[in-house]
Short mmCIF file of C-alpha atoms in Angstrom, two decimals:
data_model
loop_
_atom_site.label_atom_id
_atom_site.label_comp_id
_atom_site.label_asym_id
_atom_site.label_seq_id
_atom_site.Cartn_x
_atom_site.Cartn_y
_atom_site.Cartn_z
CA MET A 898 -1.67 26.32 7.10
CA SER A 899 1.39 24.33 8.17
CA SER A 900 3.37 22.26 5.66
CA HIS A 901 2.28 19.11 7.48
CA SER A 902 -1.40 20.04 7.17
CA ALA A 903 -1.01 20.98 3.52
CA PHE A 904 0.77 17.70 2.74
CA ALA A 905 -1.92 15.69 4.59
CA GLU A 906 -4.73 17.44 2.73
CA ALA A 907 -2.98 16.88 -0.60
CA ALA A 908 -2.47 13.20 0.19
CA ASP A 909 -6.15 12.81 1.05
CA ALA A 910 -7.16 14.55 -2.19
CA LEU A 911 -4.90 12.30 -4.24
CA ALA A 912 -6.18 9.22 -2.41
CA ASP A 913 -9.74 10.28 -3.34
CA SER A 914 -8.67 10.52 -6.98
CA VAL A 915 -6.99 7.12 -6.94
CA LEU A 916 -10.00 5.61 -5.20
CA GLY A 917 -12.35 7.04 -7.82
CA ALA A 918 -10.26 5.59 -10.63
CA LEU A 919 -10.04 2.20 -8.94
CA SER A 920 -13.76 1.99 -8.17
CA GLY A 921 -14.89 3.34 -11.54
CA THR A 922 -16.63 6.38 -10.05
CA GLY A 923 -13.99 8.76 -11.39
CA GLY A 924 -11.79 9.06 -14.45
CA ALA A 925 -8.28 7.73 -14.77
CA VAL A 926 -5.71 8.98 -12.31
CA GLN A 927 -3.70 11.76 -13.95
CA LEU A 928 -0.74 12.59 -11.79
CA ALA A 929 0.77 15.17 -14.13
CA PRO A 930 -2.35 17.39 -14.32
CA TYR A 931 -2.90 16.88 -10.59
CA VAL A 932 0.54 18.32 -9.83
CA ASP A 933 0.40 21.00 -12.53
CA ASP A 934 -2.99 22.27 -11.35
CA ALA A 935 -2.29 22.05 -7.61
CA PRO A 936 -2.18 25.35 -5.71
CA ASP A 937 0.86 23.98 -3.86
CA THR A 938 3.15 21.99 -6.15
CA LEU A 939 5.38 20.82 -3.31
CA ALA A 940 2.37 19.50 -1.36
CA ALA A 941 1.14 17.67 -4.47
CA LEU A 942 4.53 16.00 -4.93
CA ALA A 943 4.55 15.14 -1.22
CA ALA A 944 1.17 13.46 -1.74
CA VAL A 945 2.64 11.29 -4.49
CA ARG A 946 5.44 10.28 -2.11
CA VAL A 947 3.01 9.59 0.75
CA LEU A 948 0.76 7.34 -1.34
CA GLY A 949 3.75 5.66 -2.95
CA ALA A 950 2.89 2.33 -4.55
CA ASN A 951 -0.81 2.96 -3.91
CA VAL A 952 -0.93 5.47 -6.78
CA PHE A 953 -0.48 2.48 -9.11
CA SER A 954 -3.56 0.63 -7.81
CA PRO A 955 -5.83 1.57 -10.76
CA HIS A 956 -3.10 0.47 -13.16
CA LEU A 957 -2.42 -2.84 -11.39
CA LEU A 958 -5.96 -3.75 -10.40
CA ALA A 959 -8.16 -2.04 -12.99
CA GLY A 960 -5.88 -2.09 -16.03
CA HIS A 961 -5.52 1.66 -16.50
CA PRO A 962 -2.45 2.62 -18.55
CA LEU A 963 0.32 4.64 -16.92
CA THR A 964 1.37 7.55 -19.10
CA ALA A 965 4.96 8.67 -19.49
CA GLN A 966 4.00 12.06 -18.04
CA ASP A 967 2.55 10.45 -14.91
CA ALA A 968 5.57 8.18 -14.55
CA ALA A 969 7.78 11.27 -14.71
CA VAL A 970 5.80 12.83 -11.84
CA VAL A 971 6.68 9.88 -9.60
CA VAL A 972 10.36 10.42 -10.36
CA LYS A 973 9.96 14.16 -9.76
CA ALA A 974 8.38 13.43 -6.35
CA PHE A 975 11.48 11.45 -5.36
CA ASP A 976 13.65 14.34 -6.53
CA ALA A 977 11.68 16.72 -4.32
CA PHE A 978 11.65 14.35 -1.34
CA PRO A 979 14.71 12.05 -1.53
CA PRO A 980 14.48 8.72 0.29
CA SER A 981 16.14 8.34 3.66
CA ASP A 982 18.62 5.61 4.53
CA ALA A 983 18.12 6.01 8.29
CA PRO A 984 17.83 2.59 10.00
CA GLU A 985 14.70 3.65 11.87
CA GLU A 986 12.97 4.25 8.54
CA ALA A 987 13.36 0.71 7.21
CA ALA A 988 9.64 0.42 6.50
CA VAL A 989 9.72 3.64 4.46
CA ALA A 990 12.69 2.29 2.49
CA ARG A 991 10.76 -0.86 1.63
CA ARG A 992 7.72 1.13 0.55
CA ASP A 993 9.94 3.37 -1.58
CA HIS A 994 11.56 0.34 -3.21
CA ALA A 995 8.13 -1.09 -3.97
CA THR A 996 7.23 2.18 -5.69
CA ALA A 997 10.41 2.02 -7.78
CA VAL A 998 9.79 -1.62 -8.75
CA LEU A 999 6.21 -0.98 -9.82
CA LEU A 1000 7.16 2.17 -11.73
CA ALA A 1001 9.66 0.15 -13.75
CA ARG A 1002 7.16 -2.67 -14.24
CA LEU A 1003 4.35 -0.43 -15.46
CA SER A 1004 6.28 2.16 -17.46
CA GLY A 1005 9.72 0.71 -18.18
CA ASP A 1006 11.25 3.67 -16.34
CA ASP A 1007 13.85 2.21 -13.97
CA SER A 1008 15.50 5.54 -13.15
CA LEU A 1009 14.59 5.15 -9.47
CA SER A 1010 16.52 1.89 -9.12
CA ALA A 1011 19.74 3.77 -8.36
CA VAL A 1012 17.95 6.10 -5.95
CA VAL A 1013 16.03 3.38 -4.09
CA PRO A 1014 18.17 0.23 -3.93
CA ALA A 1015 16.63 -3.07 -2.96
CA PRO A 1016 16.72 -3.69 0.80
CA ALA A 1017 18.66 -6.72 1.96
CA ASP A 1018 16.42 -9.78 2.25
CA ASP A 1019 17.35 -10.23 5.90
CA ALA A 1020 15.98 -6.77 6.67
CA GLY A 1021 12.40 -7.94 6.23
CA PRO A 1022 10.09 -8.91 9.08
CA GLY A 1023 11.01 -12.23 10.63
CA PRO A 1024 8.87 -14.92 12.24
CA ALA A 1025 6.06 -13.42 14.27
CA ALA A 1026 7.27 -14.21 17.78
CA ASP A 1027 6.21 -10.76 19.00
CA TRP A 1028 2.96 -10.84 17.07
CA SER A 1029 1.65 -7.44 18.24
CA GLY A 1030 4.78 -5.48 17.35
CA TRP A 1031 5.22 -7.46 14.15
CA SER A 1032 1.67 -6.80 13.03
CA VAL A 1033 2.19 -3.05 13.54
CA ARG A 1034 5.27 -3.22 11.29
CA MET A 1035 3.29 -5.16 8.69
CA ALA A 1036 0.58 -2.48 8.80
CA GLN A 1037 3.26 0.06 7.91
CA LEU A 1038 4.09 -2.12 4.89
CA ALA A 1039 0.50 -2.48 3.65
CA PRO A 1040 1.25 -0.81 0.25
CA LEU A 1041 3.28 -3.94 -0.56
CA ALA A 1042 0.07 -6.02 -0.38
CA THR A 1043 -0.69 -5.61 -4.06
CA LEU A 1044 -0.32 -7.41 -7.36
CA GLY A 1045 3.05 -7.66 -9.01
CA LEU A 1046 5.22 -7.76 -5.89
CA ASP A 1047 6.74 -10.60 -3.91
CA GLY A 1048 9.68 -10.94 -1.53
CA PRO A 1049 10.65 -11.44 2.10
CA VAL A 1050 7.84 -9.27 3.45
CA HIS A 1051 5.30 -11.33 1.50
CA GLU A 1052 6.86 -14.58 2.70
CA ALA A 1053 6.61 -13.29 6.25
CA ALA A 1054 2.93 -12.50 5.67
CA ARG A 1055 2.31 -16.04 4.42
CA ARG A 1056 3.95 -17.46 7.55
CA GLY A 1057 2.21 -15.00 9.82
CA ALA A 1058 -1.48 -15.32 8.90
CA LEU A 1059 -2.41 -16.05 12.53
CA SER A 1060 -0.44 -13.06 13.82
CA LEU A 1061 -1.99 -10.76 11.21
CA SER A 1062 -5.44 -11.99 12.25
CA ARG A 1063 -4.62 -11.32 15.89
CA GLY A 1064 -3.40 -7.89 14.86
CA VAL A 1065 -6.71 -7.12 13.15
CA SER A 1066 -8.69 -8.18 16.23
CA ARG A 1067 -6.43 -6.23 18.57
CA SER A 1068 -6.63 -3.09 16.42
CA ILE A 1069 -10.41 -3.24 16.24
CA LEU A 1070 -10.70 -3.70 20.01
CA ARG A 1071 -8.38 -0.72 20.52
CA ARG A 1072 -10.38 1.25 17.93
CA ASP A 1073 -7.18 1.71 15.97
CA PHE A 1074 -9.02 1.49 12.68
CA PRO A 1075 -6.23 2.74 10.37
CA THR A 1076 -4.03 -0.16 11.53
CA ALA A 1077 -6.96 -2.60 11.30
CA VAL A 1078 -7.66 -1.54 7.69
CA ARG A 1079 -4.04 -2.05 6.64
CA LEU A 1080 -3.90 -5.50 8.23
CA VAL A 1081 -7.22 -6.47 6.63
CA ARG A 1082 -5.59 -5.57 3.32
CA TRP A 1083 -2.84 -8.12 4.06
CA LEU A 1084 -5.43 -10.76 4.95
CA ALA A 1085 -7.31 -10.07 1.71
CA TRP A 1086 -4.08 -10.41 -0.25
CA LEU A 1087 -3.30 -13.68 1.54
CA ARG A 1088 -6.71 -15.14 0.72
CA HIS A 1089 -6.21 -14.11 -2.89
CA GLU A 1090 -2.96 -16.06 -2.72
CA GLY A 1091 -4.87 -19.11 -1.49
CA VAL A 1092 -3.64 -18.99 2.11
CA GLU A 1093 -6.03 -20.43 4.71
CA LEU A 1094 -6.95 -17.78 7.27
CA PRO A 1095 -8.17 -18.07 10.88
CA LEU A 1096 -10.17 -14.83 10.55
CA ASP A 1097 -12.74 -14.04 7.87
CA PRO A 1098 -11.41 -10.92 6.10
CA ASP A 1099 -14.83 -10.17 4.57
CA ILE A 1100 -16.38 -9.76 8.00
CA ALA A 1101 -13.42 -7.76 9.29
CA ALA A 1102 -13.44 -5.44 6.26
CA GLU A 1103 -17.17 -4.80 6.58
CA HIS A 1104 -16.91 -4.17 10.32
CA VAL A 1105 -14.14 -1.62 9.86
CA ARG A 1106 -16.05 0.05 7.03
CA LEU A 1107 -19.16 0.42 9.18
CA VAL A 1108 -17.65 1.59 12.45
CA GLY A 1109 -14.22 2.93 11.55
CA GLY A 1110 -15.20 6.06 9.66
CA PRO A 1111 -12.16 5.74 7.39
CA GLY A 1112 -10.67 8.77 5.71
CA PRO A 1113 -9.66 8.76 2.03
CA ARG A 1114 -6.42 6.82 2.52
CA ALA A 1115 -8.05 4.16 4.68
CA ALA A 1116 -10.93 3.98 2.19
CA LEU A 1117 -8.38 3.31 -0.55
CA ASP A 1118 -6.84 0.49 1.49
CA LEU A 1119 -10.32 -0.98 1.98
CA ALA A 1120 -11.08 -0.73 -1.73
CA ILE A 1121 -7.86 -2.57 -2.56
CA ALA A 1122 -8.72 -5.22 0.02
CA ARG A 1123 -12.20 -5.55 -1.51
CA HIS A 1124 -10.64 -6.09 -4.93
CA PHE A 1125 -8.72 -9.09 -3.61
CA LEU A 1126 -11.71 -10.44 -1.68
CA GLU A 1127 -13.90 -10.33 -4.78
CA GLN A 1128 -11.38 -12.11 -7.01
CA ARG A 1129 -10.89 -15.83 -7.35
CA PRO A 1130 -7.96 -17.00 -5.15
CA GLY A 1131 -4.73 -17.76 -6.95
CA THR A 1132 -5.17 -15.33 -9.84
CA ALA A 1133 -2.14 -13.16 -9.04
CA PRO A 1134 0.49 -12.79 -11.79
CA LYS A 1135 2.97 -15.65 -11.89
CA GLU A 1136 5.95 -13.33 -12.33
CA ALA A 1137 5.70 -10.96 -9.40
CA ALA A 1138 8.63 -8.63 -8.95
CA HIS A 1139 10.87 -9.34 -5.97
CA THR A 1140 10.91 -6.53 -3.41
#
């Protein structure tokens, strides 16, 4: 099995575990035992890096505590796979920074702050003039659509509700369901924030669930979207971390 295949399988397995913890069908996510018991430690650490901020979903949305051992695994994953500062990987840098911010917020461990500095505010997505390209970039940043974060990407999402809705429709028509799921997650987050939307995210989420055949990572995005859709709008924490 190639490294890429092993990493993908490990990421799917971890996504299943996170999804189970978030939905209540499984126990709490335990990153340390997951890595310790994995047949391929490097693939398990790669999975933690791939899921990034999404590994914190049960802690942010379901109130599960984050243990010091699990927090240490996140740091270890960054040691094994250091972040890149290549300009073409700006979206990855923002996702990495979100992971670092949430790790510090949930555990008090800010050791990643020096490894993953905050991106400049002007590096975030701008006004959605090119709505199709912009919506693809926002799909890449879907892990930021969660509780406890706010910043230029989130401000862009608030300004770009119409473009995100167009992106969902375009992705569904193109049968690009992974992109559609990630954009539905942004719409769900926006409705939770009290933003008026031109597209009903409940209908879009159900349509993608029925016809998209999502894998574990897409299923996790849908579950996070469902969490926001089932909550009363405007209940996000007042002191979201800037990212």
